[in-house]
Coordinates of C-alpha atoms and ligand atoms in Angstrom, one line a residue:
M1 CA 48.3 212.0 96.0
L2 CA 47.0 208.9 94.4
D3 CA 48.9 205.3 95.4
I4 CA 49.7 204.5 91.7
Q5 CA 51.4 201.1 92.3
S6 CA 48.6 200.0 95.1
I7 CA 46.0 201.1 92.6
R8 CA 47.6 199.0 89.6
E9 CA 47.5 196.1 92.0
D10 CA 43.4 196.2 92.0
F11 CA 43.8 196.0 88.4
P12 CA 44.9 192.2 87.2
I13 CA 45.2 192.5 83.5
L14 CA 47.5 195.7 84.0
S15 CA 50.2 193.0 84.9
H16 CA 49.8 190.8 81.4
T17 CA 52.1 190.9 78.9
V18 CA 51.5 190.6 75.0
Y19 CA 53.9 189.6 72.6
G20 CA 56.0 189.1 75.8
K21 CA 56.0 192.7 76.4
P22 CA 54.5 194.2 79.6
L23 CA 51.0 195.4 78.3
I24 CA 51.0 199.5 78.4
Y25 CA 47.2 199.7 77.9
F26 CA 46.6 203.4 76.3
D27 CA 43.0 202.8 75.0
N28 CA 41.1 204.2 78.0
A29 CA 38.9 206.6 76.0
A30 CA 37.6 203.2 74.4
T31 CA 36.9 201.6 77.7
T32 CA 38.9 201.0 80.6
Q33 CA 40.1 198.1 82.6
K34 CA 38.2 196.7 85.5
P35 CA 39.4 196.8 89.1
R36 CA 38.7 193.6 91.2
C37 CA 35.9 195.1 93.5
V38 CA 34.0 195.4 90.4
V39 CA 34.3 191.8 88.6
E40 CA 33.7 190.6 92.4
K41 CA 30.8 192.4 92.2
I42 CA 29.3 191.2 89.2
E43 CA 30.5 187.4 90.2
S44 CA 28.8 187.9 94.0
G45 CA 26.1 189.5 92.4
Y46 CA 25.0 186.4 90.1
Y47 CA 26.3 183.9 93.1
N48 CA 24.3 185.6 96.0
V49 CA 21.4 187.8 94.9
N50 CA 20.2 187.0 91.7
A51 CA 16.4 187.3 90.9
N52 CA 14.2 189.2 88.5
I53 CA 13.8 192.2 90.1
H54 CA 10.6 194.6 90.9
R55 CA 8.2 192.1 90.7
G56 CA 9.0 189.7 92.7
V57 CA 7.5 188.7 96.4
H58 CA 10.3 186.4 97.0
F59 CA 13.3 187.3 99.4
L60 CA 16.2 187.3 96.6
S61 CA 13.7 189.1 94.5
L62 CA 13.0 192.0 96.7
E63 CA 17.3 192.0 97.7
A64 CA 18.1 192.0 93.7
T65 CA 15.2 194.9 94.0
E66 CA 16.8 196.6 96.7
A67 CA 20.1 196.4 95.1
H68 CA 19.5 198.2 91.8
E69 CA 17.6 200.8 93.1
E70 CA 20.1 201.5 95.5
A71 CA 22.9 201.5 92.4
R72 CA 20.2 204.4 91.1
R73 CA 20.7 206.3 94.4
T74 CA 24.9 206.2 94.2
V75 CA 24.9 207.1 90.7
Q76 CA 22.4 210.4 91.8
Q77 CA 24.9 211.0 94.5
F78 CA 27.8 210.4 92.0
L79 CA 26.4 213.1 89.7
N80 CA 24.5 215.0 92.2
A81 CA 20.9 214.6 90.5
R82 CA 18.1 215.9 92.5
S83 CA 16.4 212.8 92.7
A84 CA 16.5 209.4 91.8
N85 CA 14.0 209.4 89.7
E86 CA 16.3 211.2 87.3
I87 CA 18.4 208.5 86.7
I88 CA 17.6 206.4 84.1
F89 CA 19.5 202.9 83.4
T90 CA 20.5 202.4 79.8
R91 CA 23.0 200.4 77.8
G92 CA 25.2 202.9 77.4
T93 CA 25.9 206.7 75.9
T94 CA 24.6 205.6 72.2
E95 CA 21.0 204.6 74.2
S96 CA 20.7 207.1 76.1
I97 CA 21.4 209.8 73.1
N98 CA 19.1 207.5 70.6
L99 CA 16.6 207.7 73.5
V100 CA 16.3 211.2 74.3
A101 CA 16.4 211.6 70.1
S102 CA 13.8 209.0 69.7
S103 CA 11.4 210.6 72.2
F104 CA 12.6 214.6 72.6
T105 CA 12.0 214.5 68.6
D106 CA 8.4 213.1 69.1
A107 CA 7.5 215.2 71.8
C108 CA 9.0 218.5 71.2
M109 CA 9.8 218.9 67.2
S110 CA 8.3 219.0 64.2
A111 CA 9.7 219.7 60.2
G112 CA 12.1 222.3 60.1
D113 CA 13.0 222.5 63.7
E114 CA 16.7 222.2 64.3
V115 CA 19.3 220.9 67.1
I116 CA 22.8 222.5 67.3
V117 CA 25.6 219.7 67.5
S118 CA 29.5 220.2 67.5
V119 CA 31.9 219.4 64.9
M120 CA 33.7 216.9 67.3
E121 CA 30.8 214.7 68.3
H122 CA 31.2 211.0 68.0
H123 CA 28.6 209.3 65.8
S124 CA 26.7 208.2 68.7
N125 CA 25.6 212.0 69.1
I126 CA 25.0 212.4 65.5
V127 CA 23.5 209.6 63.8
P128 CA 20.6 209.3 66.1
W129 CA 19.4 213.1 65.2
Q130 CA 19.9 212.2 61.1
I131 CA 17.4 209.3 62.1
Q132 CA 15.2 212.0 63.4
A133 CA 16.2 214.2 60.7
A134 CA 15.2 211.7 57.9
R135 CA 12.0 210.4 60.3
K136 CA 11.1 214.4 61.0
G137 CA 12.4 216.6 58.5
I138 CA 14.4 218.5 61.8
T139 CA 17.9 219.8 60.8
L140 CA 21.0 219.5 62.2
K141 CA 23.2 223.0 63.0
V142 CA 26.9 222.3 63.3
I143 CA 29.0 224.5 65.9
P144 CA 32.6 224.5 64.3
M145 CA 36.5 224.6 66.1
N146 CA 39.5 226.7 65.9
A147 CA 43.1 225.4 64.5
R148 CA 43.5 224.4 68.7
G149 CA 40.3 222.2 68.5
E150 CA 38.3 224.4 70.4
L151 CA 34.5 225.5 69.9
E152 CA 33.9 228.8 68.4
L153 CA 31.8 230.7 70.9
D154 CA 30.5 233.3 68.8
A155 CA 29.6 230.9 66.0
Y156 CA 27.4 229.0 68.2
R157 CA 25.8 232.0 69.3
A158 CA 25.1 233.1 65.9
L159 CA 23.4 229.3 65.0
F160 CA 20.3 230.1 67.3
S161 CA 17.2 230.6 65.5
E162 CA 13.6 230.4 66.7
R163 CA 13.2 226.7 65.1
T164 CA 16.1 225.9 67.5
K165 CA 15.0 223.1 69.7
L166 CA 17.8 221.2 71.5
V167 CA 21.6 221.9 72.1
A168 CA 23.4 218.5 71.9
V169 CA 27.3 218.6 72.6
T170 CA 30.3 216.4 74.3
Q171 CA 31.6 217.9 77.4
V172 CA 34.7 216.0 76.4
S173 CA 36.0 215.2 72.8
N174 CA 37.4 211.6 72.6
V175 CA 39.5 212.8 69.7
L176 CA 40.9 215.9 70.8
G177 CA 40.5 215.6 74.7
T178 CA 39.0 219.4 74.3
I179 CA 37.2 220.1 77.7
N180 CA 34.3 222.1 76.5
P181 CA 32.9 225.3 78.2
I182 CA 29.8 223.7 79.0
T183 CA 28.7 225.7 81.3
E184 CA 28.7 228.6 78.9
I185 CA 27.5 226.6 76.6
V186 CA 24.7 225.8 78.4
E187 CA 24.0 229.2 79.5
E188 CA 23.9 230.5 76.1
A189 CA 20.9 227.5 75.4
H190 CA 19.0 228.7 78.3
R191 CA 18.9 232.4 77.8
R192 CA 17.4 231.7 74.0
G193 CA 15.0 228.8 76.5
V194 CA 16.7 226.0 74.4
P195 CA 17.2 222.5 76.5
V196 CA 20.6 220.9 76.6
L197 CA 21.7 217.6 76.4
V198 CA 25.5 216.7 77.3
D199 CA 27.6 213.7 76.3
G200 CA 29.8 212.9 78.8
A201 CA 31.2 209.9 77.8
Q202 CA 34.8 211.1 78.1
A203 CA 34.2 213.5 81.3
V204 CA 32.7 211.4 84.0
P205 CA 35.7 208.9 84.0
H206 CA 38.1 212.1 84.3
M207 CA 36.5 214.9 86.5
R208 CA 34.0 215.2 89.1
V209 CA 30.4 216.3 87.2
D210 CA 27.7 217.8 88.9
V211 CA 24.4 217.9 87.4
Q212 CA 22.6 220.5 89.4
E213 CA 25.6 223.0 89.1
L214 CA 25.9 222.4 85.0
D215 CA 21.9 222.4 84.7
A216 CA 21.8 220.8 81.1
E217 CA 18.3 218.8 81.2
F218 CA 20.2 215.5 79.8
Y219 CA 23.5 214.1 80.4
V220 CA 24.4 210.8 79.3
F221 CA 27.5 208.5 80.0
S222 CA 28.4 204.9 79.8
G223 CA 29.6 202.6 82.4
H224 CA 32.6 200.6 80.5
K225 CA 34.7 203.8 80.2
V226 CA 34.4 204.8 84.1
Y227 CA 35.6 201.1 85.2
G228 CA 32.4 199.9 85.3
P229 CA 30.7 196.7 83.0
T230 CA 30.1 196.5 79.8
G231 CA 26.4 196.8 78.6
I232 CA 25.3 199.6 81.2
G233 CA 25.1 203.3 81.3
V234 CA 22.8 206.3 82.4
L235 CA 20.9 209.1 81.2
Y236 CA 20.4 211.7 83.6
G237 CA 17.2 214.1 83.2
K238 CA 15.4 216.8 84.7
E239 CA 12.6 215.1 86.4
E240 CA 10.0 217.6 84.2
W241 CA 11.9 216.9 81.2
L242 CA 11.7 213.2 81.4
D243 CA 8.0 213.7 82.4
R244 CA 7.2 215.4 79.6
L245 CA 8.9 212.3 77.0
P246 CA 6.9 209.6 75.7
P247 CA 8.2 206.3 76.5
Y248 CA 11.0 205.0 74.0
Q249 CA 10.6 201.4 74.0
G250 CA 7.8 199.3 75.2
G251 CA 7.3 196.3 77.6
G252 CA 7.3 194.7 80.7
E253 CA 8.5 197.0 83.7
M254 CA 7.7 200.1 82.3
I255 CA 3.7 199.7 82.2
A256 CA 0.9 200.8 85.1
S257 CA -1.8 198.7 83.5
V258 CA -2.1 197.1 80.6
S259 CA -5.6 195.7 78.0
F260 CA -5.9 195.5 74.6
E261 CA -7.9 198.7 74.7
K262 CA -5.6 201.0 76.6
T263 CA -2.2 200.9 78.4
T264 CA -0.9 203.0 80.9
F265 CA 2.5 204.0 81.1
G266 CA 4.2 203.6 84.8
E267 CA 6.0 206.4 86.6
L268 CA 9.7 207.6 86.4
P269 CA 12.5 206.0 86.1
F270 CA 10.4 203.0 85.1
K271 CA 8.5 204.7 82.4
F272 CA 12.1 204.4 80.3
E273 CA 13.2 200.8 81.3
A274 CA 11.5 198.1 79.5
G275 CA 12.1 194.8 79.9
T276 CA 14.1 193.2 82.3
P277 CA 17.1 195.9 83.6
D278 CA 20.9 194.9 84.0
Y279 CA 20.5 194.8 87.4
I280 CA 23.8 193.3 88.1
G281 CA 25.5 195.6 85.5
S282 CA 23.6 198.7 87.9
T283 CA 25.1 197.0 90.9
A284 CA 28.9 196.7 89.6
L285 CA 28.5 200.4 87.7
A286 CA 27.4 201.4 91.2
E287 CA 30.6 200.1 92.5
A288 CA 33.0 201.5 90.2
L289 CA 31.8 204.9 90.8
R290 CA 32.6 204.0 94.5
Y291 CA 35.9 203.0 93.8
V292 CA 36.8 206.1 91.8
S293 CA 34.8 208.6 94.2
R294 CA 37.3 206.7 97.3
L295 CA 40.5 207.7 94.5
G296 CA 38.8 211.3 94.4
M297 CA 37.7 212.8 90.9
D298 CA 39.8 216.1 91.4
E299 CA 42.7 213.9 92.2
I300 CA 42.2 211.7 89.6
A301 CA 41.9 214.9 87.4
A302 CA 45.2 216.1 88.7
Y303 CA 47.5 213.0 88.0
E304 CA 45.8 212.4 84.6
G305 CA 46.6 216.3 83.9
E306 CA 50.1 215.6 84.9
L307 CA 50.3 212.6 82.5
L308 CA 48.9 214.5 79.4
R309 CA 51.0 217.5 79.9
Y310 CA 54.4 214.6 80.1
A311 CA 53.3 212.7 77.0
T312 CA 52.9 215.9 75.2
E313 CA 56.2 217.1 76.1
R314 CA 57.8 213.7 75.3
L315 CA 55.8 213.0 72.0
G316 CA 56.2 217.0 70.9
A317 CA 60.4 216.4 70.6
I318 CA 59.8 213.9 68.1
E319 CA 60.5 214.7 64.7
G320 CA 57.9 215.0 62.3
M321 CA 55.0 214.6 65.1
R322 CA 51.5 216.5 64.5
I323 CA 49.5 216.5 67.4
F324 CA 45.6 217.5 67.1
G325 CA 43.9 219.3 69.5
Q326 CA 45.9 221.8 71.5
A327 CA 43.2 223.2 73.4
A328 CA 43.8 225.2 76.8
E329 CA 41.5 223.0 78.4
K330 CA 42.4 219.2 77.8
G331 CA 41.9 216.0 78.9
A332 CA 44.1 212.9 79.0
V333 CA 44.1 212.4 75.3
L334 CA 46.8 212.6 72.5
S335 CA 45.7 212.1 68.9
F336 CA 49.0 212.6 66.4
L337 CA 50.5 211.6 63.5
V338 CA 54.3 211.5 62.7
G339 CA 55.6 212.4 59.5
H340 CA 53.7 210.3 56.5
I341 CA 53.5 207.3 58.5
H342 CA 49.9 205.6 58.1
H343 CA 48.1 205.8 61.6
Y344 CA 47.5 201.8 61.2
D345 CA 51.2 201.2 60.9
M346 CA 52.3 202.9 63.8
G347 CA 49.3 201.1 65.8
M348 CA 50.3 197.7 64.5
L349 CA 53.8 198.3 65.1
L350 CA 53.0 200.0 68.6
D351 CA 51.0 196.9 69.5
R352 CA 54.3 194.5 68.9
L353 CA 55.9 196.1 71.3
G354 CA 53.4 195.7 73.8
I355 CA 51.4 199.3 73.6
A356 CA 47.4 199.7 73.0
V357 CA 46.3 202.8 71.2
R358 CA 43.4 203.3 68.9
T359 CA 44.0 204.0 65.3
G360 CA 41.7 205.3 62.6
H361 CA 38.7 208.1 62.7
H362 CA 37.4 207.0 66.6
C363 CA 33.9 207.3 65.8
A364 CA 34.0 210.6 64.4
Q365 CA 34.4 211.3 60.6
P366 CA 33.3 214.7 60.1
L367 CA 36.0 215.7 62.9
M368 CA 38.3 213.6 60.6
Q369 CA 37.1 215.9 57.2
A370 CA 37.2 219.1 59.4
M371 CA 40.9 218.3 60.0
G372 CA 41.7 216.8 56.8
V373 CA 42.8 213.3 57.9
E374 CA 42.0 210.2 57.3
G375 CA 42.5 209.0 60.8
T376 CA 44.9 209.6 63.3
V377 CA 46.8 207.5 66.4
R378 CA 45.2 207.9 69.8
A379 CA 46.7 207.4 73.1
S380 CA 44.3 207.9 75.9
F381 CA 45.4 207.9 79.6
S382 CA 43.7 206.4 83.0
F383 CA 45.0 207.7 86.9
Y384 CA 46.7 203.7 86.3
N385 CA 49.1 204.9 83.8
T386 CA 52.2 205.9 84.6
K387 CA 54.8 208.1 83.4
E388 CA 57.7 205.4 83.0
E389 CA 54.9 203.9 80.5
I390 CA 55.1 207.2 78.5
D391 CA 58.7 206.8 78.3
T392 CA 58.5 203.4 77.0
F393 CA 55.8 204.6 74.3
A394 CA 57.8 207.9 73.4
E395 CA 60.9 205.5 72.7
A396 CA 58.4 203.1 70.7
V397 CA 57.2 206.0 68.4
E398 CA 60.6 207.4 68.1
R399 CA 61.7 204.2 66.8
V400 CA 58.6 203.7 64.8
R401 CA 59.6 207.1 63.1
K402 CA 63.2 205.2 62.4
M403 CA 62.0 202.4 60.6
F404 CA 60.1 204.4 58.3
Ligands
LIG1 N1 30.2 209.7 73.3 C1 31.5 209.8 73.4 C2 32.2 211.3 73.0 C3 32.3 208.5 73.0 O1 33.8 209.0 73.4 C4 31.8 207.7 72.9 C5 32.4 205.9 72.8 N2 33.7 206.2 72.4 C6 30.4 207.6 73.0 C7 29.6 208.4 72.8 C8 29.6 206.0 72.7 O2 29.8 205.5 74.0 P1 28.6 203.8 73.7 O3 29.9 203.6 72.6 O4 29.5 203.5 75.2 O5 27.9 203.9 74.0

């Protein structure tokens, strides 16, 4: 069992007040708050081990290099990847997907080839493919969902053709909370010899992820959503696939040798890490992964599941409540609208009561179109939230409803 009160003490921001009210932070799907150990890791990194990595012969540079590579091994263990060479540090989910979209399309696709995505993708798993579509003439096919917000697997199977070169889907929807049957999705693709990219941005913070068990070729996530710093994220790729792909960006660090006649690229993982990497961010991300591992990913999932059940029950009792996303397997995200109250008005009024939620299209406009709404209000929970906060939240939503 998690000791929520002592966990909350690790997050100084949670004891803040806004407009004189205790802060209730329910915008965790956008970004999570940082525990003291992560912030201290950043501070001590700059104070004690700051030097540019990989190129230095001096003490500090060697120490900083070791810390960055140790962070890579921590991510490897966290995801249970086979090798640290399969862990590429990027700026986040968005950059990781752009990297694969660009390099995979260059190496493996030609005009007329197809990528399968789902209707519930974040823009960051749609737009990079559209950019490649414009460059290379590839096309996107879209897995639809049912009324509960679950992907239609029969329709998915029917999307494959001999031109299908990749499946790129999210593990957990940032809007609906749907936990997709990702193992089945991967198996279906593999049965047809098609590789898979999984967007793990909303999965990694909330559940145990084992990339060998999952068997997807690529898996991506952002540090800032898993209690780590902004500006750092991860691309996991099976070594044989990363080896096959050309570099995404050119520059220092990623080369073996350079002349004006010919440049040869470095080995993995450096081939994909051009320029000075965020070696402070990587070590702070590793600290965040150690923090959630200490709490236990299964314990986190169980507690957040409990919060979701409670919030669904409390909000479900409010007159005019429409909850978007009723999947049987669901993460701790609650998207809703009440009567005809505009999502923006609801968000603004909740804010005045100290409650931080997100409103709008949540970077998933095609999903909004599929649901026939312009936007929703989204509350997303973390292990540091409590049932008491949900009580206050439900009372606040009811108060706003009455105002209208
Ligand atoms: N995919 C999903 C499912 C997300 O929820 C997000 C962030 N909202 C992203 C991708 C993009 O992550 P980032 O902005 O950290 O690159």
